């Protein structure tokens, strides 16, 4: 039986709306939330993108795993917005399972993700071109499918609608 205090980890591709939905879900559930990339920034004083550019992706993944461990064991937040690659790492999936958290995959179409990536104005090192992003998107789908819950996201859906769909299925 899943307890109502169970943590919820929002996963999905870059631009799928993880941060916005996590915030809306936390409003709905009247709980605290945290963005893993922001937590990384506050611990190491550099953004994930800076770490990837300066030290490479594998160094970033090490940092990400250690901060995810903290995010799952410390703090009073119930909802965690993960970075787009966090769920693709075995060690992170294991950590999430060990902590009994529930994962929600925001399954957004590639074109919507790409539009948001482009409009975001920040060059993400792992999505530096449409081709690179699409390749990663296709590669990651089978891993995202391992999430406990899949929520289809379309451009017309408001964050509040998506959040209430998630909240409605939580125990
Ligand atoms: C990444 C996604 C980013 C950030 C880093 C790596 C990825 O987070 O963690 O640039 O591997 O997909 P967002 O999904 O919030 O953009």
PDB file of N, CA and C in Angstrom, residues 8-90:
ATOM      1  N   UNK A   8       6.956  12.246  -5.030  1.00  0.00           N
ATOM      2  CA  UNK A   8       6.623  12.121  -6.441  1.00  0.00           C
ATOM      3  C   UNK A   8       7.759  12.761  -7.243  1.00  0.00           C
ATOM      4  N   UNK A   9       8.357  11.989  -8.148  1.00  0.00           N
ATOM      5  CA  UNK A   9       9.445  12.512  -8.974  1.00  0.00           C
ATOM      6  C   UNK A   9       8.924  12.680 -10.396  1.00  0.00           C
ATOM      7  N   UNK A  10       8.994  13.908 -10.892  1.00  0.00           N
ATOM      8  CA  UNK A  10       8.514  14.193 -12.247  1.00  0.00           C
ATOM      9  C   UNK A  10       9.687  14.046 -13.210  1.00  0.00           C
ATOM     10  N   UNK A  11       9.500  13.185 -14.204  1.00  0.00           N
ATOM     11  CA  UNK A  11      10.574  12.951 -15.169  1.00  0.00           C
ATOM     12  C   UNK A  11      10.059  13.228 -16.590  1.00  0.00           C
ATOM     13  N   UNK A  12      10.985  13.283 -17.528  1.00  0.00           N
ATOM     14  CA  UNK A  12      10.593  13.501 -18.918  1.00  0.00           C
ATOM     15  C   UNK A  12      11.664  14.300 -19.641  1.00  0.00           C
ATOM     16  N   UNK A  13      11.503  14.394 -20.934  1.00  0.00           N
ATOM     17  CA  UNK A  13      12.528  15.035 -21.756  1.00  0.00           C
ATOM     18  C   UNK A  13      12.630  16.526 -21.446  1.00  0.00           C
ATOM     19  N   UNK A  14      13.776  17.115 -21.804  1.00  0.00           N
ATOM     20  CA  UNK A  14      13.951  18.571 -21.705  1.00  0.00           C
ATOM     21  C   UNK A  14      12.784  19.246 -22.420  1.00  0.00           C
ATOM     22  N   UNK A  15      12.188  20.231 -21.786  1.00  0.00           N
ATOM     23  CA  UNK A  15      11.089  20.963 -22.424  1.00  0.00           C
ATOM     24  C   UNK A  15       9.730  20.303 -22.263  1.00  0.00           C
ATOM     25  N   UNK A  16       9.666  19.193 -21.517  1.00  0.00           N
ATOM     26  CA  UNK A  16       8.346  18.548 -21.347  1.00  0.00           C
ATOM     27  C   UNK A  16       7.519  19.257 -20.284  1.00  0.00           C
ATOM     28  N   UNK A  17       8.136  20.161 -19.520  1.00  0.00           N
ATOM     29  CA  UNK A  17       7.383  20.974 -18.546  1.00  0.00           C
ATOM     30  C   UNK A  17       7.514  20.500 -17.106  1.00  0.00           C
ATOM     31  N   UNK A  18       8.593  19.776 -16.815  1.00  0.00           N
ATOM     32  CA  UNK A  18       8.733  19.169 -15.474  1.00  0.00           C
ATOM     33  C   UNK A  18       8.661  20.193 -14.338  1.00  0.00           C
ATOM     34  N   UNK A  19       9.400  21.285 -14.497  1.00  0.00           N
ATOM     35  CA  UNK A  19       9.457  22.274 -13.410  1.00  0.00           C
ATOM     36  C   UNK A  19       8.091  22.935 -13.197  1.00  0.00           C
ATOM     37  N   UNK A  20       7.473  23.357 -14.299  1.00  0.00           N
ATOM     38  CA  UNK A  20       6.174  24.031 -14.208  1.00  0.00           C
ATOM     39  C   UNK A  20       5.116  23.101 -13.620  1.00  0.00           C
ATOM     40  N   UNK A  21       5.132  21.850 -14.062  1.00  0.00           N
ATOM     41  CA  UNK A  21       4.119  20.904 -13.576  1.00  0.00           C
ATOM     42  C   UNK A  21       4.380  20.550 -12.109  1.00  0.00           C
ATOM     43  N   UNK A  22       5.652  20.412 -11.758  1.00  0.00           N
ATOM     44  CA  UNK A  22       5.969  20.100 -10.357  1.00  0.00           C
ATOM     45  C   UNK A  22       5.445  21.216  -9.457  1.00  0.00           C
ATOM     46  N   UNK A  23       5.623  22.450  -9.884  1.00  0.00           N
ATOM     47  CA  UNK A  23       5.165  23.587  -9.090  1.00  0.00           C
ATOM     48  C   UNK A  23       3.631  23.572  -8.975  1.00  0.00           C
ATOM     49  N   UNK A  24       2.957  23.318 -10.103  1.00  0.00           N
ATOM     50  CA  UNK A  24       1.489  23.285 -10.102  1.00  0.00           C
ATOM     51  C   UNK A  24       0.975  22.111  -9.256  1.00  0.00           C
ATOM     52  N   UNK A  25       1.665  20.984  -9.338  1.00  0.00           N
ATOM     53  CA  UNK A  25       1.246  19.809  -8.555  1.00  0.00           C
ATOM     54  C   UNK A  25       1.415  20.080  -7.061  1.00  0.00           C
ATOM     55  N   UNK A  26       2.510  20.733  -6.714  1.00  0.00           N
ATOM     56  CA  UNK A  26       2.748  21.042  -5.299  1.00  0.00           C
ATOM     57  C   UNK A  26       1.681  22.005  -4.776  1.00  0.00           C
ATOM     58  N   UNK A  27       1.260  22.944  -5.641  1.00  0.00           N
ATOM     59  CA  UNK A  27       0.173  23.854  -5.248  1.00  0.00           C
ATOM     60  C   UNK A  27      -1.099  23.062  -4.972  1.00  0.00           C
ATOM     61  N   UNK A  28      -1.373  22.140  -5.885  1.00  0.00           N
ATOM     62  CA  UNK A  28      -2.550  21.295  -5.785  1.00  0.00           C
ATOM     63  C   UNK A  28      -2.522  20.436  -4.513  1.00  0.00           C
ATOM     64  N   UNK A  29      -1.374  19.845  -4.254  1.00  0.00           N
ATOM     65  CA  UNK A  29      -1.245  18.931  -3.107  1.00  0.00           C
ATOM     66  C   UNK A  29      -0.932  19.672  -1.810  1.00  0.00           C
ATOM     67  N   UNK A  30      -0.749  20.994  -1.939  1.00  0.00           N
ATOM     68  CA  UNK A  30      -0.385  21.835  -0.780  1.00  0.00           C
ATOM     69  C   UNK A  30       0.853  21.268  -0.074  1.00  0.00           C
ATOM     70  N   UNK A  31       1.870  21.057  -0.880  1.00  0.00           N
ATOM     71  CA  UNK A  31       3.109  20.524  -0.317  1.00  0.00           C
ATOM     72  C   UNK A  31       4.281  21.313  -0.909  1.00  0.00           C
ATOM     73  N   UNK A  32       5.471  21.032  -0.409  1.00  0.00           N
ATOM     74  CA  UNK A  32       6.656  21.702  -0.949  1.00  0.00           C
ATOM     75  C   UNK A  32       7.197  20.920  -2.141  1.00  0.00           C
ATOM     76  N   UNK A  33       7.972  21.625  -2.960  1.00  0.00           N
ATOM     77  CA  UNK A  33       8.566  20.965  -4.115  1.00  0.00           C
ATOM     78  C   UNK A  33       9.972  21.511  -4.325  1.00  0.00           C
ATOM     79  N   UNK A  34      10.741  20.771  -5.118  1.00  0.00           N
ATOM     80  CA  UNK A  34      12.110  21.210  -5.403  1.00  0.00           C
ATOM     81  C   UNK A  34      12.455  20.820  -6.839  1.00  0.00           C
ATOM     82  N   UNK A  35      13.280  21.643  -7.459  1.00  0.00           N
ATOM     83  CA  UNK A  35      13.786  21.343  -8.790  1.00  0.00           C
ATOM     84  C   UNK A  35      15.216  20.818  -8.620  1.00  0.00           C
ATOM     85  N   UNK A  36      15.456  19.601  -9.080  1.00  0.00           N
ATOM     86  CA  UNK A  36      16.765  18.978  -8.846  1.00  0.00           C
ATOM     87  C   UNK A  36      17.908  19.814  -9.448  1.00  0.00           C
ATOM     88  N   UNK A  37      17.707  20.348 -10.651  1.00  0.00           N
ATOM     89  CA  UNK A  37      18.763  21.162 -11.270  1.00  0.00           C
ATOM     90  C   UNK A  37      19.076  22.400 -10.422  1.00  0.00           C
ATOM     91  N   UNK A  38      18.029  22.972  -9.819  1.00  0.00           N
ATOM     92  CA  UNK A  38      18.259  24.143  -8.954  1.00  0.00           C
ATOM     93  C   UNK A  38      18.976  23.755  -7.678  1.00  0.00           C
ATOM     94  N   UNK A  39      18.607  22.579  -7.157  1.00  0.00           N
ATOM     95  CA  UNK A  39      19.273  22.107  -5.940  1.00  0.00           C
ATOM     96  C   UNK A  39      20.763  21.855  -6.232  1.00  0.00           C
ATOM     97  N   UNK A  40      21.041  21.308  -7.414  1.00  0.00           N
ATOM     98  CA  UNK A  40      22.435  21.098  -7.819  1.00  0.00           C
ATOM     99  C   UNK A  40      23.145  22.449  -7.834  1.00  0.00           C
ATOM    100  N   UNK A  41      22.502  23.430  -8.463  1.00  0.00           N
ATOM    101  CA  UNK A  41      23.087  24.777  -8.549  1.00  0.00           C
ATOM    102  C   UNK A  41      23.359  25.359  -7.170  1.00  0.00           C
ATOM    103  N   UNK A  42      22.452  25.118  -6.227  1.00  0.00           N
ATOM    104  CA  UNK A  42      22.663  25.726  -4.917  1.00  0.00           C
ATOM    105  C   UNK A  42      23.760  25.008  -4.135  1.00  0.00           C
ATOM    106  N   UNK A  43      23.957  23.733  -4.405  1.00  0.00           N
ATOM    107  CA  UNK A  43      25.051  23.022  -3.723  1.00  0.00           C
ATOM    108  C   UNK A  43      26.406  23.310  -4.365  1.00  0.00           C
ATOM    109  N   UNK A  44      26.472  23.258  -5.690  1.00  0.00           N
ATOM    110  CA  UNK A  44      27.804  23.351  -6.323  1.00  0.00           C
ATOM    111  C   UNK A  44      28.077  24.708  -6.970  1.00  0.00           C
ATOM    112  N   UNK A  45      27.116  25.609  -6.863  1.00  0.00           N
ATOM    113  CA  UNK A  45      27.269  26.992  -7.356  1.00  0.00           C
ATOM    114  C   UNK A  45      27.515  27.082  -8.861  1.00  0.00           C
ATOM    115  N   UNK A  46      27.129  26.050  -9.580  1.00  0.00           N
ATOM    116  CA  UNK A  46      27.175  26.102 -11.039  1.00  0.00           C
ATOM    117  C   UNK A  46      25.934  25.404 -11.563  1.00  0.00           C
ATOM    118  N   UNK A  47      25.461  25.829 -12.731  1.00  0.00           N
ATOM    119  CA  UNK A  47      24.268  25.186 -13.287  1.00  0.00           C
ATOM    120  C   UNK A  47      24.675  23.850 -13.916  1.00  0.00           C
ATOM    121  N   UNK A  48      23.707  22.929 -14.067  1.00  0.00           N
ATOM    122  CA  UNK A  48      24.014  21.671 -14.756  1.00  0.00           C
ATOM    123  C   UNK A  48      24.684  21.919 -16.108  1.00  0.00           C
ATOM    124  N   UNK A  49      24.171  22.889 -16.868  1.00  0.00           N
ATOM    125  CA  UNK A  49      24.740  23.143 -18.196  1.00  0.00           C
ATOM    126  C   UNK A  49      26.208  23.583 -18.099  1.00  0.00           C
ATOM    127  N   UNK A  50      26.522  24.393 -17.092  1.00  0.00           N
ATOM    128  CA  UNK A  50      27.924  24.814 -16.914  1.00  0.00           C
ATOM    129  C   UNK A  50      28.799  23.619 -16.558  1.00  0.00           C
ATOM    130  N   UNK A  51      28.292  22.760 -15.677  1.00  0.00           N
ATOM    131  CA  UNK A  51      29.087  21.583 -15.279  1.00  0.00           C
ATOM    132  C   UNK A  51      29.338  20.700 -16.501  1.00  0.00           C
ATOM    133  N   UNK A  52      28.298  20.493 -17.316  1.00  0.00           N
ATOM    134  CA  UNK A  52      28.457  19.642 -18.506  1.00  0.00           C
ATOM    135  C   UNK A  52      29.488  20.268 -19.454  1.00  0.00           C
ATOM    136  N   UNK A  53      29.384  21.579 -19.670  1.00  0.00           N
ATOM    137  CA  UNK A  53      30.322  22.241 -20.588  1.00  0.00           C
ATOM    138  C   UNK A  53      31.752  22.209 -20.063  1.00  0.00           C
ATOM    139  N   UNK A  54      31.901  22.448 -18.760  1.00  0.00           N
ATOM    140  CA  UNK A  54      33.253  22.581 -18.203  1.00  0.00           C
ATOM    141  C   UNK A  54      33.889  21.250 -17.828  1.00  0.00           C
ATOM    142  N   UNK A  55      33.072  20.286 -17.385  1.00  0.00           N
ATOM    143  CA  UNK A  55      33.649  19.038 -16.867  1.00  0.00           C
ATOM    144  C   UNK A  55      33.152  17.790 -17.568  1.00  0.00           C
ATOM    145  N   UNK A  56      32.207  17.957 -18.486  1.00  0.00           N
ATOM    146  CA  UNK A  56      31.708  16.795 -19.218  1.00  0.00           C
ATOM    147  C   UNK A  56      30.467  16.204 -18.575  1.00  0.00           C
ATOM    148  N   UNK A  57      29.746  15.404 -19.382  1.00  0.00           N
ATOM    149  CA  UNK A  57      28.481  14.852 -18.901  1.00  0.00           C
ATOM    150  C   UNK A  57      28.678  13.852 -17.767  1.00  0.00           C
ATOM    151  N   UNK A  58      29.760  13.038 -17.828  1.00  0.00           N
ATOM    152  CA  UNK A  58      29.848  11.991 -16.799  1.00  0.00           C
ATOM    153  C   UNK A  58      30.100  12.610 -15.424  1.00  0.00           C
ATOM    154  N   UNK A  59      30.875  13.708 -15.373  1.00  0.00           N
ATOM    155  CA  UNK A  59      31.065  14.399 -14.084  1.00  0.00           C
ATOM    156  C   UNK A  59      29.712  14.936 -13.592  1.00  0.00           C
ATOM    157  N   UNK A  60      28.951  15.511 -14.534  1.00  0.00           N
ATOM    158  CA  UNK A  60      27.639  16.031 -14.144  1.00  0.00           C
ATOM    159  C   UNK A  60      26.762  14.920 -13.568  1.00  0.00           C
ATOM    160  N   UNK A  61      26.801  13.734 -14.201  1.00  0.00           N
ATOM    161  CA  UNK A  61      25.946  12.633 -13.716  1.00  0.00           C
ATOM    162  C   UNK A  61      26.327  12.238 -12.294  1.00  0.00           C
ATOM    163  N   UNK A  62      27.639  12.275 -11.979  1.00  0.00           N
ATOM    164  CA  UNK A  62      28.074  11.956 -10.603  1.00  0.00           C
ATOM    165  C   UNK A  62      27.462  12.947  -9.623  1.00  0.00           C
ATOM    166  N   UNK A  63      27.559  14.226  -9.982  1.00  0.00           N
ATOM    167  CA  UNK A  63      27.021  15.282  -9.107  1.00  0.00           C
ATOM    168  C   UNK A  63      25.510  15.109  -8.975  1.00  0.00           C
ATOM    169  N   UNK A  64      24.862  14.861 -10.111  1.00  0.00           N
ATOM    170  CA  UNK A  64      23.400  14.734 -10.130  1.00  0.00           C
ATOM    171  C   UNK A  64      22.952  13.594  -9.199  1.00  0.00           C
ATOM    172  N   UNK A  65      23.654  12.461  -9.265  1.00  0.00           N
ATOM    173  CA  UNK A  65      23.276  11.328  -8.417  1.00  0.00           C
ATOM    174  C   UNK A  65      23.455  11.670  -6.944  1.00  0.00           C
ATOM    175  N   UNK A  66      24.556  12.367  -6.614  1.00  0.00           N
ATOM    176  CA  UNK A  66      24.757  12.655  -5.190  1.00  0.00           C
ATOM    177  C   UNK A  66      23.734  13.663  -4.681  1.00  0.00           C
ATOM    178  N   UNK A  67      23.315  14.606  -5.520  1.00  0.00           N
ATOM    179  CA  UNK A  67      22.306  15.579  -5.060  1.00  0.00           C
ATOM    180  C   UNK A  67      20.911  14.929  -5.064  1.00  0.00           C
ATOM    181  N   UNK A  68      20.674  14.009  -5.985  1.00  0.00           N
ATOM    182  CA  UNK A  68      19.388  13.294  -5.975  1.00  0.00           C
ATOM    183  C   UNK A  68      19.254  12.510  -4.667  1.00  0.00           C
ATOM    184  N   UNK A  69      20.366  11.908  -4.245  1.00  0.00           N
ATOM    185  CA  UNK A  69      20.341  11.148  -2.985  1.00  0.00           C
ATOM    186  C   UNK A  69      19.905  12.070  -1.841  1.00  0.00           C
ATOM    187  N   UNK A  70      20.481  13.277  -1.826  1.00  0.00           N
ATOM    188  CA  UNK A  70      20.099  14.250  -0.778  1.00  0.00           C
ATOM    189  C   UNK A  70      18.631  14.643  -0.929  1.00  0.00           C
ATOM    190  N   UNK A  71      18.228  14.900  -2.170  1.00  0.00           N
ATOM    191  CA  UNK A  71      16.848  15.363  -2.403  1.00  0.00           C
ATOM    192  C   UNK A  71      15.828  14.335  -1.925  1.00  0.00           C
ATOM    193  N   UNK A  72      16.196  13.045  -2.031  1.00  0.00           N
ATOM    194  CA  UNK A  72      15.260  11.988  -1.648  1.00  0.00           C
ATOM    195  C   UNK A  72      15.280  11.700  -0.153  1.00  0.00           C
ATOM    196  N   UNK A  73      16.362  12.101   0.504  1.00  0.00           N
ATOM    197  CA  UNK A  73      16.447  11.744   1.926  1.00  0.00           C
ATOM    198  C   UNK A  73      16.297  12.954   2.850  1.00  0.00           C
ATOM    199  N   UNK A  74      16.600  14.149   2.349  1.00  0.00           N
ATOM    200  CA  UNK A  74      16.480  15.353   3.172  1.00  0.00           C
ATOM    201  C   UNK A  74      15.274  16.153   2.719  1.00  0.00           C
ATOM    202  N   UNK A  75      15.015  17.231   3.436  1.00  0.00           N
ATOM    203  CA  UNK A  75      14.033  18.200   2.955  1.00  0.00           C
ATOM    204  C   UNK A  75      12.605  17.792   3.195  1.00  0.00           C
ATOM    205  N   UNK A  76      11.727  18.800   3.121  1.00  0.00           N
ATOM    206  CA  UNK A  76      10.316  18.523   3.399  1.00  0.00           C
ATOM    207  C   UNK A  76       9.494  18.553   2.120  1.00  0.00           C
ATOM    208  N   UNK A  77      10.187  18.611   0.967  1.00  0.00           N
ATOM    209  CA  UNK A  77       9.444  18.621  -0.289  1.00  0.00           C
ATOM    210  C   UNK A  77       8.894  17.238  -0.598  1.00  0.00           C
ATOM    211  N   UNK A  78       7.690  17.231  -1.152  1.00  0.00           N
ATOM    212  CA  UNK A  78       7.091  15.953  -1.563  1.00  0.00           C
ATOM    213  C   UNK A  78       7.272  15.736  -3.064  1.00  0.00           C
ATOM    214  N   UNK A  79       7.320  16.848  -3.822  1.00  0.00           N
ATOM    215  CA  UNK A  79       7.423  16.740  -5.277  1.00  0.00           C
ATOM    216  C   UNK A  79       8.833  17.172  -5.714  1.00  0.00           C
ATOM    217  N   UNK A  80       9.428  16.366  -6.575  1.00  0.00           N
ATOM    218  CA  UNK A  80      10.771  16.672  -7.085  1.00  0.00           C
ATOM    219  C   UNK A  80      10.712  16.689  -8.612  1.00  0.00           C
ATOM    220  N   UNK A  81      11.124  17.810  -9.220  1.00  0.00           N
ATOM    221  CA  UNK A  81      11.263  17.856 -10.682  1.00  0.00           C
ATOM    222  C   UNK A  81      12.692  17.441 -10.996  1.00  0.00           C
ATOM    223  N   UNK A  82      12.865  16.325 -11.697  1.00  0.00           N
ATOM    224  CA  UNK A  82      14.218  15.854 -12.034  1.00  0.00           C
ATOM    225  C   UNK A  82      14.691  16.519 -13.318  1.00  0.00           C
ATOM    226  N   UNK A  83      15.994  16.445 -13.600  1.00  0.00           N
ATOM    227  CA  UNK A  83      16.505  16.872 -14.907  1.00  0.00           C
ATOM    228  C   UNK A  83      16.158  15.779 -15.921  1.00  0.00           C
ATOM    229  N   UNK A  84      16.176  16.146 -17.202  1.00  0.00           N
ATOM    230  CA  UNK A  84      15.724  15.227 -18.245  1.00  0.00           C
ATOM    231  C   UNK A  84      16.492  13.917 -18.349  1.00  0.00           C
ATOM    232  N   UNK A  85      17.750  13.914 -17.885  1.00  0.00           N
ATOM    233  CA  UNK A  85      18.544  12.686 -18.030  1.00  0.00           C
ATOM    234  C   UNK A  85      18.597  11.864 -16.753  1.00  0.00           C
ATOM    235  N   UNK A  86      18.100  12.426 -15.644  1.00  0.00           N
ATOM    236  CA  UNK A  86      18.288  11.780 -14.340  1.00  0.00           C
ATOM    237  C   UNK A  86      17.747  10.339 -14.321  1.00  0.00           C
ATOM    238  N   UNK A  87      16.560  10.171 -14.863  1.00  0.00           N
ATOM    239  CA  UNK A  87      15.902   8.850 -14.832  1.00  0.00           C
ATOM    240  C   UNK A  87      16.601   7.836 -15.730  1.00  0.00           C
ATOM    241  N   UNK A  88      17.420   8.302 -16.665  1.00  0.00           N
ATOM    242  CA  UNK A  88      18.066   7.369 -17.604  1.00  0.00           C
ATOM    243  C   UNK A  88      19.288   6.686 -16.975  1.00  0.00           C
ATOM    244  N   UNK A  89      19.659   7.125 -15.779  1.00  0.00           N
ATOM    245  CA  UNK A  89      20.851   6.572 -15.118  1.00  0.00           C
ATOM    246  C   UNK A  89      20.410   5.481 -14.132  1.00  0.00           C
ATOM    247  N   UNK A  90      20.996   4.280 -14.292  1.00  0.00           N
ATOM    248  CA  UNK A  90      20.589   3.130 -13.458  1.00  0.00           C
ATOM    249  C   UNK A  90      20.619   3.466 -11.970  1.00  0.00           C
TER     250      UNK A  90
END
